[in-house]
Short mmCIF file of C-alpha atoms and ligand atoms in Angstrom, two decimals:
data_model
loop_
_atom_site.label_atom_id
_atom_site.label_comp_id
_atom_site.label_asym_id
_atom_site.label_seq_id
_atom_site.Cartn_x
_atom_site.Cartn_y
_atom_site.Cartn_z
CA MET A 1 -21.05 -5.33 23.76
CA ARG A 2 -18.79 -2.34 24.55
CA THR A 3 -15.18 -1.60 23.63
CA GLN A 4 -12.93 1.44 23.68
CA VAL A 5 -12.06 1.50 19.94
CA ALA A 6 -14.16 -0.30 17.31
CA ILE A 7 -12.02 -0.99 14.24
CA ILE A 8 -13.76 -1.63 10.93
CA GLY A 9 -11.43 -3.61 8.66
CA SER A 10 -8.95 -6.42 9.31
CA GLY A 11 -6.38 -5.44 6.71
CA PRO A 12 -2.94 -4.04 7.60
CA SER A 13 -4.40 -0.74 8.91
CA GLY A 14 -6.95 -2.28 11.26
CA LEU A 15 -4.72 -5.10 12.44
CA LEU A 16 -1.70 -2.86 13.10
CA LEU A 17 -3.82 -0.32 14.98
CA GLY A 18 -5.46 -3.08 16.99
CA GLN A 19 -2.13 -4.61 17.92
CA LEU A 20 -0.51 -1.31 18.94
CA LEU A 21 -3.55 -0.39 21.06
CA ALA A 22 -3.55 -3.82 22.68
CA GLU A 23 0.12 -3.35 23.58
CA ALA A 24 -0.94 -0.06 25.25
CA GLY A 25 -3.76 -1.78 27.17
CA ILE A 26 -6.54 -0.21 25.11
CA ASP A 27 -9.44 -2.52 24.25
CA THR A 28 -10.52 -2.99 20.62
CA VAL A 29 -12.86 -5.10 18.52
CA ILE A 30 -12.06 -5.60 14.83
CA LEU A 31 -14.87 -6.31 12.36
CA ASP A 32 -14.43 -7.44 8.78
CA ARG A 33 -17.01 -8.39 6.18
CA ALA A 34 -14.65 -10.97 4.72
CA GLY A 35 -13.27 -14.17 6.15
CA LYS A 36 -9.67 -14.63 7.29
CA ASP A 37 -8.77 -16.90 4.37
CA TYR A 38 -10.08 -14.37 1.81
CA ILE A 39 -8.06 -11.58 3.40
CA LEU A 40 -4.93 -13.72 3.53
CA GLY A 41 -5.49 -14.76 -0.09
CA ARG A 42 -5.08 -11.22 -1.41
CA VAL A 43 -1.67 -10.49 -2.96
CA ARG A 44 -0.71 -6.85 -2.68
CA ALA A 45 2.24 -4.84 -1.44
CA GLY A 46 5.81 -6.03 -1.14
CA VAL A 47 8.03 -3.18 0.10
CA LEU A 48 8.09 -1.87 3.70
CA GLU A 49 9.63 1.46 4.73
CA GLU A 50 11.75 1.56 7.91
CA GLY A 51 8.90 3.40 9.67
CA THR A 52 6.55 0.51 8.91
CA VAL A 53 9.17 -2.01 10.08
CA GLY A 54 9.51 -0.02 13.31
CA LEU A 55 5.76 -0.05 13.92
CA LEU A 56 5.59 -3.82 13.39
CA ASP A 57 8.41 -4.20 15.93
CA LYS A 58 6.55 -1.89 18.34
CA ALA A 59 3.49 -4.14 17.86
CA ASN A 60 5.63 -7.18 18.68
CA ALA A 61 4.78 -8.51 15.21
CA GLY A 62 8.15 -8.21 13.49
CA ALA A 63 9.96 -11.47 14.35
CA ARG A 64 9.18 -13.41 11.14
CA MET A 65 9.70 -10.28 9.04
CA HIS A 66 13.27 -9.96 10.36
CA ALA A 67 13.84 -13.69 9.92
CA GLU A 68 12.43 -14.01 6.40
CA GLY A 69 12.28 -10.47 4.98
CA LEU A 70 14.95 -9.18 2.60
CA GLN A 71 16.77 -5.92 3.40
CA HIS A 72 17.32 -3.96 0.18
CA ASP A 73 19.88 -1.14 -0.13
CA GLY A 74 18.88 -0.07 -3.62
CA PHE A 75 16.91 -0.78 -6.77
CA SER A 76 17.42 -0.21 -10.49
CA LEU A 77 15.74 1.88 -13.14
CA ALA A 78 15.98 0.23 -16.56
CA PHE A 79 15.53 2.15 -19.81
CA ASP A 80 17.23 2.36 -23.22
CA GLY A 81 18.53 -1.19 -22.68
CA ARG A 82 20.53 -0.31 -19.57
CA ASP A 83 20.25 -0.44 -15.75
CA HIS A 84 20.78 2.55 -13.49
CA ARG A 85 21.07 1.64 -9.82
CA ILE A 86 19.59 3.97 -7.21
CA ASP A 87 21.77 3.56 -4.10
CA LEU A 88 19.14 4.04 -1.40
CA PHE A 89 21.58 3.29 1.43
CA GLY A 90 24.29 5.66 0.19
CA LEU A 91 21.94 8.47 -0.84
CA THR A 92 19.91 8.50 2.39
CA GLY A 93 22.70 8.14 4.94
CA GLY A 94 22.07 4.46 5.66
CA LYS A 95 18.34 3.90 5.13
CA ARG A 96 16.99 0.84 3.31
CA VAL A 97 13.67 -0.93 2.64
CA MET A 98 12.42 -4.36 3.70
CA VAL A 99 10.97 -6.66 1.04
CA TYR A 100 8.29 -8.68 2.85
CA GLY A 101 4.84 -9.28 1.39
CA GLN A 102 1.69 -7.65 2.75
CA THR A 103 0.16 -11.11 2.95
CA GLU A 104 2.87 -12.08 5.46
CA VAL A 105 2.40 -8.83 7.42
CA THR A 106 -1.33 -9.53 7.64
CA HIS A 107 -0.70 -13.13 8.68
CA ASP A 108 1.74 -12.07 11.42
CA LEU A 109 -0.62 -9.41 12.80
CA MET A 110 -3.56 -11.82 12.79
CA ALA A 111 -1.45 -14.39 14.66
CA CYS A 112 -0.43 -11.78 17.26
CA ARG A 113 -4.04 -10.73 17.78
CA GLU A 114 -5.12 -14.33 18.26
CA SER A 115 -2.28 -14.96 20.70
CA ILE A 116 -3.47 -12.15 23.01
CA GLY A 117 -7.11 -13.22 22.71
CA ALA A 118 -8.28 -9.92 21.22
CA LEU A 119 -11.67 -10.13 19.48
CA SER A 120 -11.93 -10.08 15.68
CA ILE A 121 -15.31 -10.73 14.08
CA TYR A 122 -15.05 -12.01 10.50
CA ASP A 123 -17.81 -12.46 7.94
CA ALA A 124 -19.62 -9.54 9.61
CA ALA A 125 -22.36 -8.34 7.27
CA ASN A 126 -23.59 -4.77 6.84
CA VAL A 127 -21.11 -3.19 9.24
CA GLN A 128 -22.14 0.43 9.85
CA PRO A 129 -20.70 3.24 12.01
CA HIS A 130 -23.29 5.37 13.86
CA ASP A 131 -23.47 8.62 15.90
CA PHE A 132 -19.79 9.37 15.43
CA ASP A 133 -20.58 13.11 15.45
CA GLY A 134 -21.69 12.72 19.08
CA GLN A 135 -20.12 11.46 22.30
CA ALA A 136 -21.51 7.89 22.12
CA PRO A 137 -20.71 6.31 18.77
CA PHE A 138 -21.57 2.71 18.01
CA VAL A 139 -21.21 0.14 15.25
CA THR A 140 -23.88 -2.29 14.06
CA TYR A 141 -23.42 -5.48 12.08
CA GLU A 142 -25.09 -8.80 11.33
CA LYS A 143 -23.55 -12.20 11.91
CA ASP A 144 -25.29 -15.43 10.92
CA GLY A 145 -28.47 -13.44 10.45
CA VAL A 146 -28.39 -11.93 13.96
CA ALA A 147 -28.10 -8.14 14.40
CA HIS A 148 -25.47 -6.85 16.85
CA ARG A 149 -24.37 -3.50 18.28
CA ILE A 150 -20.99 -2.48 19.69
CA ASP A 151 -20.87 0.69 21.79
CA CYS A 152 -17.49 2.39 21.82
CA ASP A 153 -15.54 5.58 22.47
CA PHE A 154 -14.08 5.82 18.97
CA ILE A 155 -14.42 4.17 15.54
CA ALA A 156 -11.42 3.56 13.28
CA GLY A 157 -12.50 3.27 9.63
CA CYS A 158 -9.82 0.90 8.28
CA ASP A 159 -12.08 -0.72 5.69
CA GLY A 160 -10.32 0.21 2.49
CA PHE A 161 -11.38 2.12 -0.60
CA HIS A 162 -14.71 0.32 -0.99
CA GLY A 163 -15.53 0.24 2.72
CA ALA A 164 -18.54 1.58 4.64
CA SER A 165 -16.73 4.13 6.82
CA ARG A 166 -16.01 6.88 4.29
CA LYS A 167 -19.45 6.31 2.75
CA ALA A 168 -21.06 6.92 6.17
CA VAL A 169 -19.73 10.49 6.17
CA PRO A 170 -22.19 13.08 4.82
CA GLU A 171 -21.01 14.19 1.36
CA ARG A 172 -21.05 17.85 2.46
CA SER A 173 -18.40 17.03 5.09
CA LEU A 174 -15.98 15.37 2.68
CA ARG A 175 -13.81 16.65 -0.15
CA THR A 176 -12.24 14.11 -2.50
CA PHE A 177 -9.44 14.38 -5.04
CA GLU A 178 -8.94 11.73 -7.72
CA LYS A 179 -6.84 10.90 -10.74
CA VAL A 180 -7.49 7.66 -12.67
CA TYR A 181 -4.61 6.39 -14.83
CA PRO A 182 -5.31 5.05 -18.35
CA PHE A 183 -3.73 1.67 -17.66
CA GLY A 184 -3.48 -1.10 -15.05
CA TRP A 185 -0.90 -3.55 -13.75
CA LEU A 186 -0.99 -7.24 -14.63
CA GLY A 187 0.88 -9.04 -11.87
CA ILE A 188 1.97 -12.63 -11.33
CA LEU A 189 3.53 -14.63 -8.54
CA ALA A 190 5.76 -17.61 -9.41
CA GLU A 191 7.89 -19.97 -7.34
CA VAL A 192 11.11 -19.08 -9.13
CA ALA A 193 14.27 -17.15 -8.31
CA PRO A 194 13.98 -13.42 -9.07
CA VAL A 195 15.82 -12.10 -12.12
CA SER A 196 17.85 -9.78 -9.89
CA HIS A 197 18.62 -9.54 -6.14
CA GLU A 198 17.05 -6.05 -6.15
CA LEU A 199 13.91 -4.58 -7.72
CA ILE A 200 13.96 -3.34 -11.32
CA TYR A 201 11.55 -0.63 -12.50
CA ALA A 202 11.60 -0.60 -16.32
CA ASN A 203 10.45 2.11 -18.72
CA HIS A 204 10.08 0.62 -22.21
CA PRO A 205 8.27 1.68 -25.41
CA ARG A 206 6.02 -1.39 -24.93
CA GLY A 207 5.17 -0.23 -21.42
CA PHE A 208 6.26 -0.31 -17.79
CA ALA A 209 7.49 -3.49 -16.09
CA LEU A 210 8.50 -4.21 -12.51
CA CYS A 211 10.62 -7.12 -11.31
CA SER A 212 10.04 -7.70 -7.61
CA MET A 213 10.06 -10.66 -5.26
CA ARG A 214 8.75 -12.18 -2.05
CA SER A 215 11.87 -14.26 -1.26
CA ALA A 216 14.99 -15.65 -2.96
CA HIS A 217 12.80 -18.30 -4.59
CA ARG A 218 9.50 -16.46 -5.12
CA SER A 219 9.21 -13.75 -7.77
CA ARG A 220 6.60 -11.04 -8.25
CA TYR A 221 6.42 -9.43 -11.70
CA TYR A 222 4.16 -6.74 -13.10
CA ILE A 223 3.62 -5.30 -16.55
CA GLN A 224 1.60 -2.22 -17.50
CA CYS A 225 -1.52 -3.26 -19.41
CA SER A 226 -4.53 -1.55 -20.94
CA LEU A 227 -7.65 -1.26 -18.79
CA ASP A 228 -9.64 -3.51 -21.11
CA GLU A 229 -7.21 -6.43 -20.75
CA LYS A 230 -8.73 -9.73 -19.66
CA ILE A 231 -6.69 -12.04 -17.43
CA GLU A 232 -7.84 -15.05 -19.45
CA ASN A 233 -5.99 -13.65 -22.47
CA TRP A 234 -2.69 -13.86 -20.63
CA SER A 235 -1.12 -17.30 -20.57
CA ASP A 236 2.07 -17.66 -18.53
CA ALA A 237 4.01 -17.99 -21.78
CA ARG A 238 2.62 -14.71 -23.09
CA PHE A 239 3.38 -12.95 -19.80
CA TRP A 240 6.97 -14.22 -19.59
CA ASP A 241 7.58 -13.22 -23.19
CA GLU A 242 6.19 -9.71 -22.64
CA VAL A 243 8.00 -8.98 -19.40
CA ARG A 244 11.32 -10.06 -20.97
CA ARG A 245 10.69 -7.78 -23.99
CA ARG A 246 10.52 -4.81 -21.61
CA LEU A 247 13.83 -5.51 -19.85
CA PRO A 248 17.45 -4.97 -20.91
CA ALA A 249 18.74 -8.02 -22.81
CA HIS A 250 21.01 -9.30 -20.02
CA HIS A 251 18.03 -9.55 -17.68
CA ALA A 252 15.71 -11.03 -20.29
CA GLU A 253 18.24 -13.75 -21.09
CA ALA A 254 18.90 -14.54 -17.43
CA MET A 255 15.25 -14.63 -16.31
CA PHE A 256 14.01 -17.90 -14.84
CA VAL A 257 10.37 -18.71 -15.60
CA ALA A 258 7.89 -21.05 -13.92
CA PRO A 259 4.11 -21.55 -13.78
CA SER A 260 2.37 -18.67 -12.05
CA PHE A 261 0.21 -19.42 -9.01
CA GLU A 262 -1.36 -15.98 -8.83
CA LYS A 263 -2.28 -13.68 -11.68
CA SER A 264 -4.37 -10.50 -11.40
CA ILE A 265 -4.97 -7.09 -12.92
CA ALA A 266 -5.17 -3.98 -10.70
CA PRO A 267 -6.37 -0.57 -11.89
CA LEU A 268 -4.28 2.46 -10.92
CA ARG A 269 -5.64 5.59 -9.31
CA SER A 270 -4.63 8.41 -6.99
CA PHE A 271 -7.33 9.30 -4.47
CA VAL A 272 -7.46 11.36 -1.30
CA ALA A 273 -10.43 12.13 0.97
CA GLU A 274 -10.21 15.17 3.23
CA PRO A 275 -10.42 15.45 6.16
CA MET A 276 -9.67 12.05 7.73
CA ARG A 277 -11.56 12.69 10.97
CA PHE A 278 -15.29 13.13 11.54
CA GLY A 279 -16.01 13.55 15.24
CA ARG A 280 -15.22 10.18 16.75
CA LEU A 281 -14.71 8.42 13.40
CA PHE A 282 -11.15 8.34 12.05
CA LEU A 283 -10.31 7.08 8.55
CA ALA A 284 -6.96 5.31 8.06
CA GLY A 285 -5.24 3.61 5.12
CA ASP A 286 -7.03 2.91 1.87
CA ALA A 287 -10.32 4.10 3.39
CA ALA A 288 -8.89 7.61 3.08
CA HIS A 289 -6.43 7.42 0.18
CA ILE A 290 -5.20 5.32 -2.73
CA VAL A 291 -1.91 5.59 -4.60
CA PRO A 292 -0.66 3.82 -7.74
CA PRO A 293 1.69 1.06 -6.48
CA THR A 294 4.64 2.43 -8.50
CA GLY A 295 6.11 4.15 -5.45
CA ALA A 296 5.39 1.23 -3.06
CA LYS A 297 3.51 3.64 -0.79
CA GLY A 298 0.01 2.21 -0.24
CA LEU A 299 0.73 -0.11 2.65
CA ASN A 300 3.33 2.28 4.10
CA LEU A 301 0.87 5.20 4.14
CA ALA A 302 -1.58 2.98 6.00
CA ALA A 303 1.14 2.43 8.59
CA SER A 304 1.87 6.14 9.03
CA ASP A 305 -1.83 6.91 9.44
CA VAL A 306 -1.93 4.25 12.15
CA HIS A 307 1.12 5.79 13.81
CA TYR A 308 -0.60 9.17 14.13
CA LEU A 309 -3.97 7.71 15.16
CA PHE A 310 -2.42 5.34 17.72
CA SER A 311 -0.43 8.22 19.26
CA GLY A 312 -3.56 10.36 19.50
CA LEU A 313 -5.62 7.59 21.11
CA VAL A 314 -2.91 6.84 23.67
CA GLU A 315 -2.74 10.55 24.55
CA HIS A 316 -6.51 10.55 25.01
CA TYR A 317 -6.62 7.52 27.28
CA LYS A 318 -3.35 7.94 29.18
CA GLU A 319 -2.97 11.72 29.39
CA SER A 320 -6.58 12.90 28.96
CA SER A 321 -5.35 15.05 26.09
CA SER A 322 -7.19 15.45 22.77
CA ALA A 323 -4.25 17.19 21.09
CA GLY A 324 -3.12 14.16 19.11
CA LEU A 325 -6.61 13.29 17.90
CA ASP A 326 -7.33 16.91 17.04
CA ALA A 327 -4.13 17.03 14.94
CA TYR A 328 -4.61 13.60 13.34
CA SER A 329 -6.13 14.59 10.04
CA GLN A 330 -3.78 17.47 9.37
CA LYS A 331 -0.67 15.44 10.31
CA ALA A 332 -1.71 12.35 8.36
CA LEU A 333 -2.71 14.31 5.25
CA ALA A 334 0.58 16.24 5.21
CA ARG A 335 2.45 12.93 4.79
CA VAL A 336 -0.25 11.41 2.54
CA TRP A 337 -0.04 14.19 -0.04
CA LYS A 338 3.76 13.95 -0.26
CA ALA A 339 3.46 10.21 -0.91
CA VAL A 340 0.62 10.83 -3.40
CA ARG A 341 2.88 13.28 -5.23
CA PHE A 342 5.80 10.83 -5.26
CA SER A 343 3.62 7.94 -6.48
CA TRP A 344 2.15 10.14 -9.24
CA TRP A 345 5.66 11.29 -10.24
CA MET A 346 7.07 7.73 -10.36
CA THR A 347 4.02 6.57 -12.36
CA THR A 348 4.25 9.47 -14.81
CA MET A 349 7.99 8.96 -15.29
CA LEU A 350 7.93 5.18 -15.82
CA HIS A 351 4.74 4.39 -17.75
CA ARG A 352 3.83 4.95 -21.42
CA PHE A 353 0.61 6.97 -21.65
CA PRO A 354 -1.67 6.34 -24.65
CA ASP A 355 -1.95 10.06 -25.41
CA THR A 356 1.73 10.89 -24.96
CA GLY A 357 2.93 13.23 -27.69
CA ASP A 358 6.52 13.61 -28.92
CA PHE A 359 7.13 16.54 -26.55
CA ASP A 360 5.90 14.63 -23.48
CA GLN A 361 8.00 11.62 -24.46
CA ARG A 362 11.14 13.75 -24.65
CA ILE A 363 10.32 15.24 -21.24
CA GLN A 364 10.04 11.73 -19.78
CA GLU A 365 13.40 10.79 -21.30
CA ALA A 366 14.99 13.99 -19.95
CA GLU A 367 13.55 13.23 -16.50
CA LEU A 368 15.15 9.77 -16.50
CA ASP A 369 18.45 11.12 -17.86
CA TYR A 370 18.60 13.86 -15.19
CA LEU A 371 17.56 11.47 -12.43
CA THR A 372 20.30 8.96 -13.24
CA HIS A 373 23.08 11.52 -13.71
CA SER A 374 22.41 13.93 -10.84
CA ARG A 375 23.13 12.99 -7.23
CA ALA A 376 20.68 15.65 -6.09
CA ALA A 377 17.89 14.23 -8.26
CA SER A 378 18.64 10.64 -7.21
CA THR A 379 18.64 11.75 -3.56
CA VAL A 380 15.12 13.15 -3.95
CA LEU A 381 13.98 9.81 -5.37
CA ALA A 382 15.79 7.82 -2.68
CA GLU A 383 14.52 9.78 0.33
CA ASN A 384 10.93 9.48 -0.85
CA TYR A 385 11.26 5.79 -1.69
CA VAL A 386 12.67 4.82 1.74
CA GLY A 387 9.91 6.93 3.31
CA LEU A 388 9.79 10.49 4.58
CA PRO A 389 9.83 10.91 8.37
CA PHE A 390 6.57 10.47 10.32
P1 FAS B 401 -7.32 -3.04 2.89
O1 FAS B 401 -8.16 -2.80 1.67
O2 FAS B 401 -6.10 -3.88 2.79
O3 FAS B 401 -8.22 -3.72 4.03
C1 FAS B 401 -9.54 -3.28 4.26
C2 FAS B 401 -10.29 -4.39 4.96
O4 FAS B 401 -11.61 -3.90 5.23
C3 FAS B 401 -10.44 -5.64 4.10
O5 FAS B 401 -10.06 -6.78 4.83
C4 FAS B 401 -11.93 -5.67 3.74
O6 FAS B 401 -12.45 -6.99 3.69
C5 FAS B 401 -12.55 -4.88 4.88
N1 FAS B 401 -13.79 -4.21 4.50
C6 FAS B 401 -14.06 -3.55 3.36
N2 FAS B 401 -15.32 -3.07 3.38
C7 FAS B 401 -15.85 -3.43 4.59
C8 FAS B 401 -17.11 -3.24 5.19
N3 FAS B 401 -18.09 -2.56 4.58
N4 FAS B 401 -17.32 -3.76 6.42
C9 FAS B 401 -16.32 -4.46 7.07
N5 FAS B 401 -15.11 -4.67 6.53
C10 FAS B 401 -14.88 -4.16 5.31
N6 FAS B 401 0.39 -1.16 -2.09
C11 FAS B 401 1.73 -1.20 -2.24
O7 FAS B 401 2.44 -0.54 -1.48
N7 FAS B 401 2.30 -1.97 -3.24
C12 FAS B 401 1.53 -2.73 -4.09
O8 FAS B 401 2.05 -3.42 -4.96
C13 FAS B 401 0.12 -2.73 -3.94
N8 FAS B 401 -0.67 -3.50 -4.76
C14 FAS B 401 -2.04 -3.44 -4.60
C15 FAS B 401 -2.91 -4.22 -5.41
C16 FAS B 401 -4.31 -4.15 -5.25
C17 FAS B 401 -5.22 -4.97 -6.15
C18 FAS B 401 -4.87 -3.31 -4.27
C19 FAS B 401 -6.37 -3.20 -4.10
C20 FAS B 401 -4.02 -2.54 -3.46
C21 FAS B 401 -2.62 -2.62 -3.61
N9 FAS B 401 -1.75 -1.88 -2.79
C22 FAS B 401 -0.40 -1.91 -2.93
C23 FAS B 401 -2.27 -1.06 -1.76
C24 FAS B 401 -2.58 -1.94 -0.60
O9 FAS B 401 -1.42 -2.61 -0.19
C25 FAS B 401 -3.18 -1.07 0.46
O10 FAS B 401 -2.42 0.11 0.64
C26 FAS B 401 -3.33 -1.77 1.78
O11 FAS B 401 -4.06 -2.95 1.56
C27 FAS B 401 -4.04 -0.82 2.74
O12 FAS B 401 -4.44 -1.52 3.81
P2 FAS B 401 -5.85 -1.20 4.52
O13 FAS B 401 -5.98 0.27 4.67
O14 FAS B 401 -5.88 -2.06 5.71
O15 FAS B 401 -6.98 -1.60 3.47
C1 PHB B 402 5.58 -5.76 -4.98
O1 PHB B 402 6.55 -6.49 -4.71
O2 PHB B 402 4.39 -6.18 -4.99
C2 PHB B 402 5.83 -4.30 -5.30
C3 PHB B 402 7.08 -3.76 -5.07
C4 PHB B 402 7.31 -2.42 -5.37
C5 PHB B 402 6.28 -1.66 -5.90
C6 PHB B 402 5.01 -2.21 -6.12
C7 PHB B 402 4.78 -3.54 -5.82
O3 PHB B 402 6.50 -0.35 -6.21
#
């Protein structure tokens, strides 16, 4: 089999790249080691930047998002028993975010790909990129015990943090940067109206909490938890009690509760691999970087990587220019590091760290006080949250 671009990974990165390339008449094959249902069963991101919304529109995959997504003009920071609203729309000259779950984005992109008859191969075992440092790269995989090979012009490594693409790069060619946080997020989904019409990020002595949503009748809540927490120790009742303890009283009293239908614990880390290009292999999304979800950047960074990679591939095929591909890594990393910084800053400001001393605690309190009383400081938060320009 031959294609122009072999895409490893059928998450948001791979699917969005595949759809944009298809719209440009460039042939792709997507391979994923998991099945469609498993991929669609993962509950992850919930907030889309305008740049991500624009790319989904460009991919002709935005109709349901506009019909069912929720436009948000702001969110609140809660601490010392009070709310402080961050007016995204007013502070950024009219920008906002779209609340629409990653699961739905993935579903919509899969449906688009199926509607155009583009090939995705699921349950592909032992997917491996080869000869990407030459002019004739290829990908091998096994399906139902049969070995296959796909010859291609380029390989897009969109296979996430644990994927095969980054691991196929010789260690001497890669430099990685990592910070692991001493806590995780315990998240639940419940079919119940959210406690507020906007998101609430809470800093509390018991730990961080986040009140988010997927719709007007589906809530998504998170609480900071220790890394040795076990999900089986968290009944719904215990979770609802804990999340309400971490919110201002008026929210805790108003919160609707219901049985959860998803409950999981995610570790938090910051991770960047440099560069993001190795000959004819390009890393995009979580394959190249990970951010703590506090800044709602993971999925949106995947989208901006895809924007740069798509532009470079179109230049190659339509204008016989390698400029875009040659600049990919440097352009993508410039935006990645600013989002990594923002996500680290939001995480450091809103979470309680086990080893925090009295001085560090006062600094965190001063940060929150300054942020909520200075238009300049709030503007910095707002412009990063809605997404810096591509
Ligand atoms: P993904 O990991 O989504 O997709 C990679 C795909 O590659 C998967 O389908 C996988 O099956 C496949 N794959 C992996 N290895 C392979 C191999 N060897 N061969 C073939 N295929 C392979 N971001 C936010 O903005 N907000 C959040 O709240 C948030 N919560 C998260 C919670 C968790 C538990 C995790 C892990 C991430 C979370 N993220 C969040 C980040 C997340 O949304 C990612 O940024 C997003 O999924 C990135 O998309 P992809 O780069 O496509 O990677
Ligand atoms: C979510 O709704 O899953 C969500 C929203 C904002 C974040 C992280 C997660 O910062």
